[in-house]
Tab-separated table of C-alpha atoms in Angstrom:
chain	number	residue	atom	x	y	z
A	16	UNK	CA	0.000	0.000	0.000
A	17	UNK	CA	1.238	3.611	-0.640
A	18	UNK	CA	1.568	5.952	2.190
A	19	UNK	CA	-1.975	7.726	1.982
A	20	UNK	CA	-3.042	9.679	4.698
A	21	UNK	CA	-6.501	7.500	5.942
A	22	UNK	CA	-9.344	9.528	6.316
A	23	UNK	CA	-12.059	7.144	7.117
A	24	UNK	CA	-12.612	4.300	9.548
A	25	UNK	CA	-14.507	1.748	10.043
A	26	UNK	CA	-15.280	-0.347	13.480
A	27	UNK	CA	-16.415	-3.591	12.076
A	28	UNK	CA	-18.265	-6.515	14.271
A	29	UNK	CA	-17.996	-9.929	12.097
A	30	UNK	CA	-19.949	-12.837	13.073
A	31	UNK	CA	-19.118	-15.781	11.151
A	32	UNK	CA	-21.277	-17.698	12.645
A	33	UNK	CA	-22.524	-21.746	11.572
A	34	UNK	CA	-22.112	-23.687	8.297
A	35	UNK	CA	-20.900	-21.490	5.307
A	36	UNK	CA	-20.926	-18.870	7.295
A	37	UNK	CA	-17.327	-18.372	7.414
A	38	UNK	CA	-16.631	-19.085	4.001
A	39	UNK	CA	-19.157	-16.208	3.307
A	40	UNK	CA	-17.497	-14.258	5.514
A	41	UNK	CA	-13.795	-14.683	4.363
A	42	UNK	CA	-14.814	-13.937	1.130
A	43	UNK	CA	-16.458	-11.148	2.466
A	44	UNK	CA	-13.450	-9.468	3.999
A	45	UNK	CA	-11.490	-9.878	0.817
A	46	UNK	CA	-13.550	-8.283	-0.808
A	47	UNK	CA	-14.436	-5.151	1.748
A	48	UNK	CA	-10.512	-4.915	2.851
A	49	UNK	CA	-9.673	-4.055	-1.028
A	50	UNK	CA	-12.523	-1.620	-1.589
A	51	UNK	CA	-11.540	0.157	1.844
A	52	UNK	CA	-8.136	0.086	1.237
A	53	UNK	CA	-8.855	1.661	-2.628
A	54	UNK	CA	-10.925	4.229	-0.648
A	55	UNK	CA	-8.343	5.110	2.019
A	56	UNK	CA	-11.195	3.660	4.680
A	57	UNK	CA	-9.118	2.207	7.647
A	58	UNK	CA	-11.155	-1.078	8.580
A	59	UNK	CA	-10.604	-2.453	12.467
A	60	UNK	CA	-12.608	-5.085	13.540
A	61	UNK	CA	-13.536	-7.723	16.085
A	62	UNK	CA	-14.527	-11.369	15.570
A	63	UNK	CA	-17.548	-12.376	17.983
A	64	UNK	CA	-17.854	-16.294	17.928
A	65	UNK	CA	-21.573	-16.550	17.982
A	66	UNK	CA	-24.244	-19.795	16.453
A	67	UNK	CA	-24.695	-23.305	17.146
A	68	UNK	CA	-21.018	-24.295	17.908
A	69	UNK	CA	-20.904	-21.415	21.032
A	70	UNK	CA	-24.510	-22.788	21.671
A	71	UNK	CA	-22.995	-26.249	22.328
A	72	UNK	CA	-20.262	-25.170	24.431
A	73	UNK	CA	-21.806	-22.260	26.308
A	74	UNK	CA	-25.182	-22.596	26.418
A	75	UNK	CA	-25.589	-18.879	25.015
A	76	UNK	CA	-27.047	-17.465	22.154
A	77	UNK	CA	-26.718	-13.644	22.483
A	78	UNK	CA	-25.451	-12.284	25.841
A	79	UNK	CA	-26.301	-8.985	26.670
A	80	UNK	CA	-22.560	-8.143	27.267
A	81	UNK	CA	-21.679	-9.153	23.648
A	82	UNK	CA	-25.005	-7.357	22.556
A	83	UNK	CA	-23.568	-4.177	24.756
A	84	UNK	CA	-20.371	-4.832	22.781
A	85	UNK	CA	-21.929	-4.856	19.388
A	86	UNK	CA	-23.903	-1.571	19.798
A	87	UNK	CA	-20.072	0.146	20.271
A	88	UNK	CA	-19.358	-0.967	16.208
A	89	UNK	CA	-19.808	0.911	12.988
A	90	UNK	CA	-21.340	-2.164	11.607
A	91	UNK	CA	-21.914	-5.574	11.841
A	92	UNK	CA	-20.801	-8.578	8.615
A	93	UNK	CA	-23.299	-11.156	9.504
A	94	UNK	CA	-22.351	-14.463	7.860
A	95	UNK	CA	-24.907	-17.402	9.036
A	96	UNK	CA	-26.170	-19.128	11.989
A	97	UNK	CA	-28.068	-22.188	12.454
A	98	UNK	CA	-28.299	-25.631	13.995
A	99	UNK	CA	-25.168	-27.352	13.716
A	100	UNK	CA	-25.860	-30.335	11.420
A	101	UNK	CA	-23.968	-32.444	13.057
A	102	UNK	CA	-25.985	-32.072	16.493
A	103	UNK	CA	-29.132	-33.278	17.020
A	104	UNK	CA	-28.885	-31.427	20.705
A	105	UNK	CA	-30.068	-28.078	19.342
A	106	UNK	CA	-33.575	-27.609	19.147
A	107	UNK	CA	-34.877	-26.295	16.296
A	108	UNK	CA	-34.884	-22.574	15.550
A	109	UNK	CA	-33.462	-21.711	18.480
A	110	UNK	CA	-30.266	-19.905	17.387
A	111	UNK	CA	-32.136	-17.715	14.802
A	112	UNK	CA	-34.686	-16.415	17.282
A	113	UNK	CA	-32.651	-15.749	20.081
A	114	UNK	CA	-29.610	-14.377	18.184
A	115	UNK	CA	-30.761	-13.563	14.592
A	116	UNK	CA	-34.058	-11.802	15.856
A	117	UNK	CA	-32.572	-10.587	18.796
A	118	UNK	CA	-30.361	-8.439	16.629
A	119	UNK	CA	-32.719	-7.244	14.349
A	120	UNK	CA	-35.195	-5.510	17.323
A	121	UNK	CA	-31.850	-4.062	18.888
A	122	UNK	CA	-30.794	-2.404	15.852
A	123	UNK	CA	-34.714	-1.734	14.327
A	124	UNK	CA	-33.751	-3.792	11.017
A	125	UNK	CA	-36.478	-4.665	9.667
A	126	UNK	CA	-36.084	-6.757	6.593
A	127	UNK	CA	-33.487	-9.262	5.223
A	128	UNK	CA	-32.764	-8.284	2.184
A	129	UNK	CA	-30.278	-10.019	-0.371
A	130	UNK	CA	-29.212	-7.671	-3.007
A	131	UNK	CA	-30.282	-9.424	-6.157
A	132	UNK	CA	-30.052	-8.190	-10.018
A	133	UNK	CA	-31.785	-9.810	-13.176
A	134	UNK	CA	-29.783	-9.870	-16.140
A	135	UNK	CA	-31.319	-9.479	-19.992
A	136	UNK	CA	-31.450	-12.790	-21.484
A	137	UNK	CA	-30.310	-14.876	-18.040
A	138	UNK	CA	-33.609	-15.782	-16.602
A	139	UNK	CA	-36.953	-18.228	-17.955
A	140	UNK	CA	-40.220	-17.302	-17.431
């Protein structure tokens, strides 16, 4: 990188979370630590290891400390979360409404919506 003065910063939260989640995710940073660093945008951030497998071993979804913590970010990366397919011990849907809709009330998001685009010639009707 060329000395450039950064302007900008960004306090990221990244949860990984279950599944392809970090795969997403990985792909993910690439991606946003290119564009930021084409922009000048300084990018910090903080890996919170939340989903089935921290279920499993902690018996947590969502504590409010980590919940406290995420409200201090710029923004969160949200990979995926879910029962861990290996384990039947997690009952179903658990994860996603105590952690996935948990979020959503805290920060008033009220949708989940994927960015999608239709191409000329790419789709059947």
């Amino acid at each position: 990188m060329t000395e450039q003065h950064l302007t900008n910063s960004i306090d990221l939260a990244v949860i990984a979370g279950d599944g392809i989640g970090p795969e997403i995710i990985a792909q993910a940073r690439r991606v946003l630590d290119r564009v930021c660093e084409l922009d000048s945008i300084a990018v910090t951030s903080t890996d919170y290891s939340l989903g089935a497998e921290h279920w499993l071993k902690t018996g947590e979804t969502l504590p409010e400390s980590t919940m406290d913590a995420l409200k201090k970010h710029d923004a969160i990366l949200f990979g995926a979360i879910g029962a861990d397919p290996r384990s039947g011990d997690i009952p179903s849907g658990l994860i996603e409404r105590e952690m996935l809709l948990k979020l959503r009330f805290a920060f008033d998001h009220y949708i989940n919506l994927r960015p999608a685009r239709l191409y000329p010639g790419r789709c059947r009707r």
